[in-house]
PDB file of C-alpha atoms and ligand atoms in Angstrom:
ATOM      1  CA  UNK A  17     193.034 -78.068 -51.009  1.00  0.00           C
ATOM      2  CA  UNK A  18     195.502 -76.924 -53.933  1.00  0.00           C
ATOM      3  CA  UNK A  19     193.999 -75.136 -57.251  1.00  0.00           C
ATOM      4  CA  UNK A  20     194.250 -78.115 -59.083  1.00  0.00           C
ATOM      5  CA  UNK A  21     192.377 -80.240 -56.670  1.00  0.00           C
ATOM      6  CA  UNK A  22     189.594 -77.217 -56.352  1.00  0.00           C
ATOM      7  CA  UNK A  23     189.343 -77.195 -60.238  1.00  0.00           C
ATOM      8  CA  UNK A  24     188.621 -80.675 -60.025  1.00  0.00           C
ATOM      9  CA  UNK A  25     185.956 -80.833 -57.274  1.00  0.00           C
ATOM     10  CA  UNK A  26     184.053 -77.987 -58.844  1.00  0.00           C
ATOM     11  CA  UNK A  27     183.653 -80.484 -62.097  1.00  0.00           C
ATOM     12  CA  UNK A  28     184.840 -77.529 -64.181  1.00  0.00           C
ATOM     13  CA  UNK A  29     184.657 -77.392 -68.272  1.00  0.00           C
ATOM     14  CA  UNK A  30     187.614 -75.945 -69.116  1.00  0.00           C
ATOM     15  CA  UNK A  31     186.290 -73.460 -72.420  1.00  0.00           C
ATOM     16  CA  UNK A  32     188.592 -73.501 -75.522  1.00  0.00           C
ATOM     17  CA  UNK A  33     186.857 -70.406 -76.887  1.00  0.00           C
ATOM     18  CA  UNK A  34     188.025 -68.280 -74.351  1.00  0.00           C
ATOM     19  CA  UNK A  35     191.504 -69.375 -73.791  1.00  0.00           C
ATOM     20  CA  UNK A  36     191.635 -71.280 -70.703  1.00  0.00           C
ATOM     21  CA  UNK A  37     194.972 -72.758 -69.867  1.00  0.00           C
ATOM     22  CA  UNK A  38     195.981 -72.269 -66.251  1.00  0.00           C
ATOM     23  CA  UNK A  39     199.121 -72.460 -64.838  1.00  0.00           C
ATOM     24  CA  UNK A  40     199.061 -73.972 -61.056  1.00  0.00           C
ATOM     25  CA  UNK A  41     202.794 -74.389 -60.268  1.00  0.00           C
ATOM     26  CA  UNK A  42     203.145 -72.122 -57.496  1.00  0.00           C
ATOM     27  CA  UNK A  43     207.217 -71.438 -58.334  1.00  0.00           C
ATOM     28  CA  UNK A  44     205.981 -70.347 -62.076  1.00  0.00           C
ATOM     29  CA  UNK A  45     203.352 -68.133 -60.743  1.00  0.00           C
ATOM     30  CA  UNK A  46     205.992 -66.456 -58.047  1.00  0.00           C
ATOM     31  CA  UNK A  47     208.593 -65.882 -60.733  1.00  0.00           C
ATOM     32  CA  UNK A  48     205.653 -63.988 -62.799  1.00  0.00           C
ATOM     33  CA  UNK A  49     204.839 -61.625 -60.058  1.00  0.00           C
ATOM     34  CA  UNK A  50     209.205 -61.152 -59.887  1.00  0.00           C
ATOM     35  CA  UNK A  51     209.503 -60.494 -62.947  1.00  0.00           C
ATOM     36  CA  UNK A  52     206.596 -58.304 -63.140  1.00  0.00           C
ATOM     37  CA  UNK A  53     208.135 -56.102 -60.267  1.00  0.00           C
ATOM     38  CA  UNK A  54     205.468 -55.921 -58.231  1.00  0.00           C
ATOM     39  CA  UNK A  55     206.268 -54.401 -54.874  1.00  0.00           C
ATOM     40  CA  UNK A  56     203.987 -54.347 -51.730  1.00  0.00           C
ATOM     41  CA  UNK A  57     203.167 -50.955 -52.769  1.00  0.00           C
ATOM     42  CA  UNK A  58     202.106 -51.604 -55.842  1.00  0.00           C
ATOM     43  CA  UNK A  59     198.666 -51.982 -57.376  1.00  0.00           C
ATOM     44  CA  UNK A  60     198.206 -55.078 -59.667  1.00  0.00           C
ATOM     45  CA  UNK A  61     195.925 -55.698 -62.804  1.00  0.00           C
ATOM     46  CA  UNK A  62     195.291 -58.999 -63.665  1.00  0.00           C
ATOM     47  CA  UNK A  63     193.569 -59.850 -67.025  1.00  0.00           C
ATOM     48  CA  UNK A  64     191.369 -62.965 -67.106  1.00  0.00           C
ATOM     49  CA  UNK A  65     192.209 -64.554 -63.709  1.00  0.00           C
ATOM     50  CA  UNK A  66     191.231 -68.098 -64.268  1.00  0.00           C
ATOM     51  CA  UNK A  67     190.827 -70.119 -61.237  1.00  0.00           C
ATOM     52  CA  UNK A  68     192.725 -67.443 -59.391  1.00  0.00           C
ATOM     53  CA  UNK A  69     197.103 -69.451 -59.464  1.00  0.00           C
ATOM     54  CA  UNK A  70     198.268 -65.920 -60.442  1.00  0.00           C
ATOM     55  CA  UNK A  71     195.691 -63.591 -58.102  1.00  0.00           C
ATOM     56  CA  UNK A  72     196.806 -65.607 -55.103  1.00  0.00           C
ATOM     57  CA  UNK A  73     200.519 -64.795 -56.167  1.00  0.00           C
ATOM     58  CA  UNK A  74     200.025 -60.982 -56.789  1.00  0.00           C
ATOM     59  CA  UNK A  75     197.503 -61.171 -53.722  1.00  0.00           C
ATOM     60  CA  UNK A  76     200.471 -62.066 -51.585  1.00  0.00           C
ATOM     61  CA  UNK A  77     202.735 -59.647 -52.512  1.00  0.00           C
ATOM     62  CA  UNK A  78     201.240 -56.411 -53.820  1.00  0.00           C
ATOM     63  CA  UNK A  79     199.096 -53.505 -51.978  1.00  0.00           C
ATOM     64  CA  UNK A  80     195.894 -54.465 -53.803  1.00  0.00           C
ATOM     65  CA  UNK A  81     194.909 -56.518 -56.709  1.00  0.00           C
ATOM     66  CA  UNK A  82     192.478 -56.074 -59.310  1.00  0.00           C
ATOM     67  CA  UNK A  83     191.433 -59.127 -61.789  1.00  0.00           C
ATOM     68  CA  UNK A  84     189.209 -58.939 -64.434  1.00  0.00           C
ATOM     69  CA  UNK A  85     187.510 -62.305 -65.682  1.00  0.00           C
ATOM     70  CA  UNK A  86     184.368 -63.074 -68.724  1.00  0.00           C
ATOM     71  CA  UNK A  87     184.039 -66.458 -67.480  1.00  0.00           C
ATOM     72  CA  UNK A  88     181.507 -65.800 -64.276  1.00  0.00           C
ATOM     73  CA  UNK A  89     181.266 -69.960 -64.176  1.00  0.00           C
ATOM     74  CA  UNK A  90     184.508 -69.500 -62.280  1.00  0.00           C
ATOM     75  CA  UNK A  91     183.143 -67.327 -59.302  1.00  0.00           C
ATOM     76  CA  UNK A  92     182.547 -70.470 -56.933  1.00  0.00           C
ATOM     77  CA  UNK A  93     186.491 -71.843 -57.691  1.00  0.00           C
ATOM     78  CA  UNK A  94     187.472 -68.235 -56.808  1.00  0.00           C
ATOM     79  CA  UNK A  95     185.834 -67.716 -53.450  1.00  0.00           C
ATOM     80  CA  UNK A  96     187.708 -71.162 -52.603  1.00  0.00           C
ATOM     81  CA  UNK A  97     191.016 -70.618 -53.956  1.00  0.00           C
ATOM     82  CA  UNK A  98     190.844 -66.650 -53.418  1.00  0.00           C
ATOM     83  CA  UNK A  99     189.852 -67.164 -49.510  1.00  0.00           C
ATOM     84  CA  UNK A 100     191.662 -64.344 -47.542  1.00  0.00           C
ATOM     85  CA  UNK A 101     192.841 -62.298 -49.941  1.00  0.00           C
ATOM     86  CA  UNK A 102     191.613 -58.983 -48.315  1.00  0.00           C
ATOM     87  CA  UNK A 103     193.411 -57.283 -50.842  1.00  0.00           C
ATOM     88  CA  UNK A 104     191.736 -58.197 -53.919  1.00  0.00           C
ATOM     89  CA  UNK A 105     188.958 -57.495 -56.199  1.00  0.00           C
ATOM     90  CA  UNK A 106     187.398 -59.846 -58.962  1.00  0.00           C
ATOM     91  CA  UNK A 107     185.362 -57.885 -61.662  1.00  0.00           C
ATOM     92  CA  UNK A 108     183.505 -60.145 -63.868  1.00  0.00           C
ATOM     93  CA  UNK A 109     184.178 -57.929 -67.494  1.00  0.00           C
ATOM     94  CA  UNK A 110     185.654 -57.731 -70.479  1.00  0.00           C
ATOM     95  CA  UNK A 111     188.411 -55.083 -70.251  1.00  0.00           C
ATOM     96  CA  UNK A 112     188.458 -54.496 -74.080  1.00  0.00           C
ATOM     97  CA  UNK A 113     184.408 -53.694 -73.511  1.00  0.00           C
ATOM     98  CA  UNK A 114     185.322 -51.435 -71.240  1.00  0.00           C
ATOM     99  CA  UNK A 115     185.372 -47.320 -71.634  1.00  0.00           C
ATOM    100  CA  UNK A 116     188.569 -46.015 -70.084  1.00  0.00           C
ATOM    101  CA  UNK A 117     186.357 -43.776 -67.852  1.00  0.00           C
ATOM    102  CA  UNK A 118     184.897 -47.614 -66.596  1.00  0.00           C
ATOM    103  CA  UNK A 119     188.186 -49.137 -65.869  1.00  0.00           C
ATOM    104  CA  UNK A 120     189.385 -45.936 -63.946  1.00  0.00           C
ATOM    105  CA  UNK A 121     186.791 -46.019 -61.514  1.00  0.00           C
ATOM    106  CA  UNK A 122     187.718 -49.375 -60.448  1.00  0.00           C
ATOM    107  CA  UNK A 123     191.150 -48.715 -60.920  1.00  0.00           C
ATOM    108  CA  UNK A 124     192.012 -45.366 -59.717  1.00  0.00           C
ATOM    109  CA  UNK A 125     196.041 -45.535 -59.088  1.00  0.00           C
ATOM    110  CA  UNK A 126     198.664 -46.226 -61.471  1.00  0.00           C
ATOM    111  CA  UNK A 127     198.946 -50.197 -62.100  1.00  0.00           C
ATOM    112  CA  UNK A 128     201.303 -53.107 -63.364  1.00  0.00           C
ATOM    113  CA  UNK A 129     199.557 -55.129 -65.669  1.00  0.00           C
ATOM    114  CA  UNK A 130     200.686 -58.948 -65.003  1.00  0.00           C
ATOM    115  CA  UNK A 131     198.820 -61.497 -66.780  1.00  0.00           C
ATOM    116  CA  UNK A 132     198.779 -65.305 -68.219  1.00  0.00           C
ATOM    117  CA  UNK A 133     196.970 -63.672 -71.356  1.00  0.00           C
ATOM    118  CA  UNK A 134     193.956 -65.868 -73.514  1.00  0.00           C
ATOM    119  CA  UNK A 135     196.424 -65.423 -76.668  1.00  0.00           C
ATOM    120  CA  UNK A 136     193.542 -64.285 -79.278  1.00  0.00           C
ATOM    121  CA  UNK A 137     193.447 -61.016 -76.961  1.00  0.00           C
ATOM    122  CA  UNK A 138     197.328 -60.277 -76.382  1.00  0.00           C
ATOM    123  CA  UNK A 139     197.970 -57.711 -79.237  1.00  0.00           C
ATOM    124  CA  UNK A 140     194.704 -55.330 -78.952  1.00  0.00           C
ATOM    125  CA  UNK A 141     194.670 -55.735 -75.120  1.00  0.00           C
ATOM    126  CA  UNK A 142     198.674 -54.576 -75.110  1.00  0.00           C
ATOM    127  CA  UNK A 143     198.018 -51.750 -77.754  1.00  0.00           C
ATOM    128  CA  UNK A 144     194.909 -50.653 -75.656  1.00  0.00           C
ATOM    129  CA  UNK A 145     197.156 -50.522 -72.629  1.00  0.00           C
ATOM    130  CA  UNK A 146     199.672 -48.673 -74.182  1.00  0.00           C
ATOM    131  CA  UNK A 147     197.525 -46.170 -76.183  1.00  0.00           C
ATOM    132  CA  UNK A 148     194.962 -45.193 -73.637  1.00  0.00           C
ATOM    133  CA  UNK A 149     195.623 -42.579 -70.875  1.00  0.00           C
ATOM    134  CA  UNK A 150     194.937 -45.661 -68.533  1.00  0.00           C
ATOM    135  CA  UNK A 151     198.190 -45.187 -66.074  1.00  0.00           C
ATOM    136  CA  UNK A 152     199.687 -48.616 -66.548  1.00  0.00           C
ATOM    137  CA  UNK A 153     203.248 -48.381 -65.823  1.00  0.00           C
ATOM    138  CA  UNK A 154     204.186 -52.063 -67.328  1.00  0.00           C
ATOM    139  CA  UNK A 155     202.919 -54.773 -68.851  1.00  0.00           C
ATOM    140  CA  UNK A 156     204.110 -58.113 -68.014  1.00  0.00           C
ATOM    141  CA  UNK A 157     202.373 -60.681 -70.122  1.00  0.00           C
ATOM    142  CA  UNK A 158     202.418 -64.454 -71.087  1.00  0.00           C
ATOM    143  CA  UNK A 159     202.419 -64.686 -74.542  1.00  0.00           C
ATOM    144  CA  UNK A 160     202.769 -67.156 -77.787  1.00  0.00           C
ATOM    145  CA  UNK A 161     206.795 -67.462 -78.067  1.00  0.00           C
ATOM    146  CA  UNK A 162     206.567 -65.926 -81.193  1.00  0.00           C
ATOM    147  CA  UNK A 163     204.652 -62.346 -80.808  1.00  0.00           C
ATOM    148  CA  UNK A 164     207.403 -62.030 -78.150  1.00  0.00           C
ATOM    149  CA  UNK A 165     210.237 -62.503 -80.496  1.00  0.00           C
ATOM    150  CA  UNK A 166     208.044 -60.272 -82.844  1.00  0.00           C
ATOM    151  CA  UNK A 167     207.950 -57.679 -80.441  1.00  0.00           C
ATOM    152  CA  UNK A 168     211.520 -57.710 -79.299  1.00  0.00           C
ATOM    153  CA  UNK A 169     212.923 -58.028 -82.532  1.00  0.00           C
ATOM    154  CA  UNK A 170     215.769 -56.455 -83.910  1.00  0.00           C
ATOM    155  CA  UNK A 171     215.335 -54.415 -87.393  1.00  0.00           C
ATOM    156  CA  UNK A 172     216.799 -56.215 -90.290  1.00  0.00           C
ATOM    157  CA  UNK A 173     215.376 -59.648 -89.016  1.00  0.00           C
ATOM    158  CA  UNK A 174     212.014 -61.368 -90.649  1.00  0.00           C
ATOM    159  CA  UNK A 175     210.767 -60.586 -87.220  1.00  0.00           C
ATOM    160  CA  UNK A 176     211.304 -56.820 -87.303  1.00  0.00           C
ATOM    161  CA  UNK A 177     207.687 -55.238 -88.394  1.00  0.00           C
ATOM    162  CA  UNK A 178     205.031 -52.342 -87.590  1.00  0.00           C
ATOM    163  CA  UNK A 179     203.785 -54.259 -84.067  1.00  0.00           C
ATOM    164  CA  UNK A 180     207.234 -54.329 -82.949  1.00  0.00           C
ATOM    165  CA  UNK A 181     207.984 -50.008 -83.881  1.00  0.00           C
ATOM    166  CA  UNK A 182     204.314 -49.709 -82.346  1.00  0.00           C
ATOM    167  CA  UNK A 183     205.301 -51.223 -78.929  1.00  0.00           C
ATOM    168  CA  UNK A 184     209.025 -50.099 -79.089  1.00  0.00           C
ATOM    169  CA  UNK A 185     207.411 -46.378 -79.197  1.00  0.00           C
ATOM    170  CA  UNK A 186     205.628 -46.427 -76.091  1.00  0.00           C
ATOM    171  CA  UNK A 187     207.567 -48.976 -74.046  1.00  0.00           C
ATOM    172  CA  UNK A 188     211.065 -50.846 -73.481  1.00  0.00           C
ATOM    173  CA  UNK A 189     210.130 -54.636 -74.496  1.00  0.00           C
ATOM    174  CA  UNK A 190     212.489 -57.662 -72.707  1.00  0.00           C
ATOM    175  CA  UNK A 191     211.688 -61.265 -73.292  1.00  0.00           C
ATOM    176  CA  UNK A 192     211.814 -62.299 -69.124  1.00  0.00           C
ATOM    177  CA  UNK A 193     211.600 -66.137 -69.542  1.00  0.00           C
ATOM    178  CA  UNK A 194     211.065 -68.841 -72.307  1.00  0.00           C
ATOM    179  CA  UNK A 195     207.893 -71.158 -70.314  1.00  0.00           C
ATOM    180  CA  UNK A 196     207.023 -74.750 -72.006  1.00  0.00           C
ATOM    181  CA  UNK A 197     203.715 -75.385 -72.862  1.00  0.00           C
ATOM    182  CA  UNK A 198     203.863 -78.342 -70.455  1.00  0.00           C
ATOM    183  CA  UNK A 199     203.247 -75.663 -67.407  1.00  0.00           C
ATOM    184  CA  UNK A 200     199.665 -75.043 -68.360  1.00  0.00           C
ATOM    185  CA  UNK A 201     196.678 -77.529 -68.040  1.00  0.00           C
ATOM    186  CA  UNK A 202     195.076 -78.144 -70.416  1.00  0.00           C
ATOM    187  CA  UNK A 203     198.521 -78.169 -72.369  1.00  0.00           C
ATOM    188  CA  UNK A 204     198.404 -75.545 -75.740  1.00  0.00           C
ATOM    189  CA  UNK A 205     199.823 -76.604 -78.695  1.00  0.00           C
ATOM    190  CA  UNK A 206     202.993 -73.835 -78.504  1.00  0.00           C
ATOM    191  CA  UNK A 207     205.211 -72.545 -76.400  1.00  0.00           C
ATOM    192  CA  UNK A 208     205.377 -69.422 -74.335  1.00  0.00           C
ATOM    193  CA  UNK A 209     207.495 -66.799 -73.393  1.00  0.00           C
ATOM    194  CA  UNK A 210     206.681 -64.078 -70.287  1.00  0.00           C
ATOM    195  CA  UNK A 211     207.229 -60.373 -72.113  1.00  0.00           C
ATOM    196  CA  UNK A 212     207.375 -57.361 -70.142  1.00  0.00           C
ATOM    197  CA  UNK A 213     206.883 -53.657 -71.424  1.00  0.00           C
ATOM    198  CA  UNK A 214     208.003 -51.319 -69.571  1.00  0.00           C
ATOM    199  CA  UNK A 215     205.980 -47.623 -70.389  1.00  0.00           C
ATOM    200  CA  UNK A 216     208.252 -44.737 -71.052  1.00  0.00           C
ATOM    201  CA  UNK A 217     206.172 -41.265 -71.314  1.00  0.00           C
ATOM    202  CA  UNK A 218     206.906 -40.054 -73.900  1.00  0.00           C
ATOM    203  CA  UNK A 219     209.652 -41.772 -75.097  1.00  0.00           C
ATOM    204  CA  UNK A 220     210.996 -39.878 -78.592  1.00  0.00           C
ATOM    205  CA  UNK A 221     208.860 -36.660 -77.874  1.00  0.00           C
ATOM    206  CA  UNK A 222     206.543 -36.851 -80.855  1.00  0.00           C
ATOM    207  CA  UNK A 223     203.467 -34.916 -80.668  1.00  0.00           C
ATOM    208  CA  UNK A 224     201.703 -36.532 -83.341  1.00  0.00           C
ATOM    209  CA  UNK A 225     201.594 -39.918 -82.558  1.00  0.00           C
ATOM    210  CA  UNK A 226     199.130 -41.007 -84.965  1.00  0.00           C
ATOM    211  CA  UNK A 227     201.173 -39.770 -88.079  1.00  0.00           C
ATOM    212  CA  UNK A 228     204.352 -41.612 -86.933  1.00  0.00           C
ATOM    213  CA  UNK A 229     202.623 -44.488 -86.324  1.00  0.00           C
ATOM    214  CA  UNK A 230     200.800 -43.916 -89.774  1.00  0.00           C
ATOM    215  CA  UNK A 231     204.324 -43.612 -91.304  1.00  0.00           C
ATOM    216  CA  UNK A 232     205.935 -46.887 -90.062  1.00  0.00           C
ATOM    217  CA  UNK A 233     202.561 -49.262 -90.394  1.00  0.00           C
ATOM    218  CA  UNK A 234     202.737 -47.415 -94.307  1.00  0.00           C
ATOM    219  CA  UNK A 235     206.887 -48.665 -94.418  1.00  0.00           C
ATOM    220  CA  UNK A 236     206.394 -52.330 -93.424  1.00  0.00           C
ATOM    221  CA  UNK A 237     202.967 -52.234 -95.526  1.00  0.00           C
ATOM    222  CA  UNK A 238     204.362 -53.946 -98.475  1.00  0.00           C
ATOM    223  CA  UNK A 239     207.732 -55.785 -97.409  1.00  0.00           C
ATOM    224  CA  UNK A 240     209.163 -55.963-100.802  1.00  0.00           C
ATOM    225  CA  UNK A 241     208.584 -52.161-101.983  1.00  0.00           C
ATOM    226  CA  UNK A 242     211.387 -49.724-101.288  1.00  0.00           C
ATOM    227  CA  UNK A 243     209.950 -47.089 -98.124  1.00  0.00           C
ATOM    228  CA  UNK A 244     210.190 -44.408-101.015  1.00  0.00           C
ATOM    229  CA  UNK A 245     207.466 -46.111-102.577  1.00  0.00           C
ATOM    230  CA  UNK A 246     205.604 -47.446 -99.367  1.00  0.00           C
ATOM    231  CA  UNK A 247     205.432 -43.464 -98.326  1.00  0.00           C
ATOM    232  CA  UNK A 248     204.318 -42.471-101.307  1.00  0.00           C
ATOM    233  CA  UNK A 249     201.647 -44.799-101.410  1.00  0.00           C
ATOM    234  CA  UNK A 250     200.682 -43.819 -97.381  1.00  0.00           C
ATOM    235  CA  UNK A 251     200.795 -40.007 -97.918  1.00  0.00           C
ATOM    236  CA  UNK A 252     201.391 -38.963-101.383  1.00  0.00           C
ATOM    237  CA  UNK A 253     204.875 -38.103-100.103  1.00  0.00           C
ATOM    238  CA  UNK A 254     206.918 -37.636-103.515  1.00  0.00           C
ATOM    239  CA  UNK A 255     209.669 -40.271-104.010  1.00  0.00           C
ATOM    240  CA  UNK A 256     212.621 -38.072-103.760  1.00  0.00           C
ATOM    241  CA  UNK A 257     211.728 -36.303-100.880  1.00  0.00           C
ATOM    242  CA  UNK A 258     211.838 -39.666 -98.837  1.00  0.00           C
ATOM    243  CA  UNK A 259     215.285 -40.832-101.116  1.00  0.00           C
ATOM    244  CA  UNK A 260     216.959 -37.644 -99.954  1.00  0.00           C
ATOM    245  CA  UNK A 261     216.258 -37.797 -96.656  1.00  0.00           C
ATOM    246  CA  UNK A 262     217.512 -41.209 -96.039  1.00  0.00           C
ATOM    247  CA  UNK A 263     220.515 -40.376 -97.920  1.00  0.00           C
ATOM    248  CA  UNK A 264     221.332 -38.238 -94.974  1.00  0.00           C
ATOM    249  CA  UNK A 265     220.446 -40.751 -92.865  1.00  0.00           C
ATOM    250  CA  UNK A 266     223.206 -42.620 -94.354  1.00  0.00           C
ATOM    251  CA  UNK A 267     221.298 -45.351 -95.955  1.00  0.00           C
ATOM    252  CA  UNK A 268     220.751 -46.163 -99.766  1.00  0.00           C
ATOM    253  CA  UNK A 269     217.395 -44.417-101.516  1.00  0.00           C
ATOM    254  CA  UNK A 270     216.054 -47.874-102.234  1.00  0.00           C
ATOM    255  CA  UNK A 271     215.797 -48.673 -98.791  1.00  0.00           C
ATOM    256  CA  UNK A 272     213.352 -50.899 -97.218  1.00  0.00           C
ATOM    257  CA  UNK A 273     211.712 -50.318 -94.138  1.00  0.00           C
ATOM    258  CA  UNK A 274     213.119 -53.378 -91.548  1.00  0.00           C
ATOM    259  CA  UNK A 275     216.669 -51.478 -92.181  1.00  0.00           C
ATOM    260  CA  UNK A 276     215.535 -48.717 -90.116  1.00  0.00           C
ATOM    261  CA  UNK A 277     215.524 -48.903 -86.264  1.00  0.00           C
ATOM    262  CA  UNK A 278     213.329 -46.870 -84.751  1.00  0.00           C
ATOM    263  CA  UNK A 279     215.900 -44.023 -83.688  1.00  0.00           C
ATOM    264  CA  UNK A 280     216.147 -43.769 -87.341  1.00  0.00           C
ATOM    265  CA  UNK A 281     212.193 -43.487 -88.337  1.00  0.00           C
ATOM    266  CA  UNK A 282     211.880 -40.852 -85.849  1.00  0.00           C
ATOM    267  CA  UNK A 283     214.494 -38.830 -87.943  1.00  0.00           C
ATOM    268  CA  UNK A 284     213.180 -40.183 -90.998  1.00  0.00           C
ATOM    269  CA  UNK A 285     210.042 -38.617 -89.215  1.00  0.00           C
ATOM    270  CA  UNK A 286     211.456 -34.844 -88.450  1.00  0.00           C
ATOM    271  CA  UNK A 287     213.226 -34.752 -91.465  1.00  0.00           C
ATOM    272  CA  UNK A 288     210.063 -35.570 -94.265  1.00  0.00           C
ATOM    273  CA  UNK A 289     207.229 -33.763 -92.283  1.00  0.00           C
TER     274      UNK A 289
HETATM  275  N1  SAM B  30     195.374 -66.340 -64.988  1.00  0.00           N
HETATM  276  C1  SAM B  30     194.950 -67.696 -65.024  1.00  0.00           C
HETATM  277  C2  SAM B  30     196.155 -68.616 -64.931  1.00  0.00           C
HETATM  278  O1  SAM B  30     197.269 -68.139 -65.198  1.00  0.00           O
HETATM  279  O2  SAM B  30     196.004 -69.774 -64.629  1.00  0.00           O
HETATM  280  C3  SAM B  30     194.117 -68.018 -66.269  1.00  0.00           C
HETATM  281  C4  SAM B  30     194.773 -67.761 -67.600  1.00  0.00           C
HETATM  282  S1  SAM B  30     193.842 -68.277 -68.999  1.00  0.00           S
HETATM  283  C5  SAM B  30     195.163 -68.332 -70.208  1.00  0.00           C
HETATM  284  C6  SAM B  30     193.000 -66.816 -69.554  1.00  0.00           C
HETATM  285  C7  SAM B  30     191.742 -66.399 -68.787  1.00  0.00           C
HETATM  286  O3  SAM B  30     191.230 -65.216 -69.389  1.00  0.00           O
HETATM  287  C8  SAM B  30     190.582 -67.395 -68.841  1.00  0.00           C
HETATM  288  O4  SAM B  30     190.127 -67.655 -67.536  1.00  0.00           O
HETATM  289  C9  SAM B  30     189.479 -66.696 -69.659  1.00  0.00           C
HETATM  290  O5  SAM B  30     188.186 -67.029 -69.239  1.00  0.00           O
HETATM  291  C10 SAM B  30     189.810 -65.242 -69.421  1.00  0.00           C
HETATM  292  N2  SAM B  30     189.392 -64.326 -70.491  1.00  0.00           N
HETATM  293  C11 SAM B  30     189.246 -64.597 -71.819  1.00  0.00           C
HETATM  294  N3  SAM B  30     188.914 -63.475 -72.486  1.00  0.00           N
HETATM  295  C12 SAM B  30     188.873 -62.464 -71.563  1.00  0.00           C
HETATM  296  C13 SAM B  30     188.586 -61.073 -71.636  1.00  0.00           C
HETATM  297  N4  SAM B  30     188.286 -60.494 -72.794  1.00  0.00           N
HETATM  298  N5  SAM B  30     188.617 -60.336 -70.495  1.00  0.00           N
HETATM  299  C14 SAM B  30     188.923 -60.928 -69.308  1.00  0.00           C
HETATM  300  N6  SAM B  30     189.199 -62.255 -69.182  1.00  0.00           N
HETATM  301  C15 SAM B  30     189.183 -63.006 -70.290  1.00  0.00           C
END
């Protein structure tokens, strides 16, 4: 029997609430686990597994597989459609619930994250990825079309904001493929697009993360205030301190923060504290 036919036999309620929308079509589901570059030595984690169309993929090509589900009504589809998958471990819990000391003693090696995400989880389950010490080394996740194009955004576009500085800081952000909602049952009402992070240690070498990241949230905080004014609102920072800096930045001092790509906050960064 295929997933969809198992889904049906089990008479299962699909649950709104928790974002079920499964995608069955085994080429889909391969092209994931590609563009999530997972090798056969790799260790997968999957976030809400469903009735197991993506496990099955990663199952077949990684070293071992972890998925994490809330929904424990699915366990009977998953001992069906997850039959001989040696490799792989269901864990009925809620990730975000969990400490990071819980999640790394089921998951002890560094992982790929690949996941068909339940979209009122995708931004605080990709900032708690990227902001723990959990050892995920990239992210590859379904998402609404349009946090992707927030994410990858350029600066100077309507798109360009704090979330997309945030993720650019820890990780290297490509949109992998544009997906229709027609590919998931029950069909959402918008499209998708597969996003994949890729974590860089350490990427600009600032050691205090939390101030920089204080700094651009504070510069995107009120979209039509000049950054002089944003900062000075954020930290007290006085006016011309920030105006004279970017002036040697090259940019005007009534600058607003979406000019500024992240290269630049980082100097913006060094140069005011
Ligand atoms: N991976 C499957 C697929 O692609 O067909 C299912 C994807 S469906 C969009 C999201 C799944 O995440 C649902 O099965 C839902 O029950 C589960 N889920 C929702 N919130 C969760 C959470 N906080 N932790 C783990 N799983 C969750």
């Amino acid at each position: 029997m295929n997933i969809k036919d198992i889904i049906i036999a089990n008479n299962f309620h699909y649950k709104k609430s928790l974002g079920q929308n499964f995608i069955t079509d085994r080429n889909l589901l391969d092209a994931i686990v590609k563009d999530g570059g997972v090798g056969k030595d790799d260790v997968a984690v999957e976030i809400g597994v469903g009735a197991g169309g993506l496990t099955a993929a990663l199952s077949a090509t990684a070293k071992k597989v972890y998925g994490f589900e809330v929904d424990r009504s699915l366990e009977g589809i998953l001992a069906q459609t997850l039959k001989g998958c040696e490799n792989t471990e269901i864990i009925f819990r809620d990730v975000l619930k969990m400490s990071d000391e819980e999640f790394k003693a089921v998951v002890k090696e560094p992982f790929h994250v690949v996941a068909n995400l339940p979209y009122y989880i995708t931004m605080p389950l990709i900032m708690r990825f990227l902001e723990s010490g959990l050892c995920a080394k990239s992210i590859t996740v379904m998402v609404q079309k349009e946090v992707a194009e927030r994410i990858t955004a350029r600066h100077n576009t309507k798109e360009y904001s704090a979330v997309t500085v945030a993720v650019k800081f820890y990780a290297d952000a490509e949109i992998k493929r544009a997906v229709s909602k027609n590919m998931f049952f029950p069909v959402p009402k918008v499209d998708s697009a597969l996003l994949k992070l890729t974590v860089v240690p350490n990427k600009y070498g600032v050691a205090d993360k939390e101030k920089f990241l204080k700094l651009t949230s504070a510069a995107f905080s009120m979209r039509r205030k000049t950054l002089a004014n944003n900062l000075e609102a954020a930290f007290g920072t006085a006016k011309t301190i920030t105006e004279k800096a970017l002036e040697r930045l090259g940019y005007p001092p009534n600058a607003r923060g979406e000019t500024l790509p992240i290269e630049d906050f980082i100097r913006l960064y060094d140069l005011i504290f």
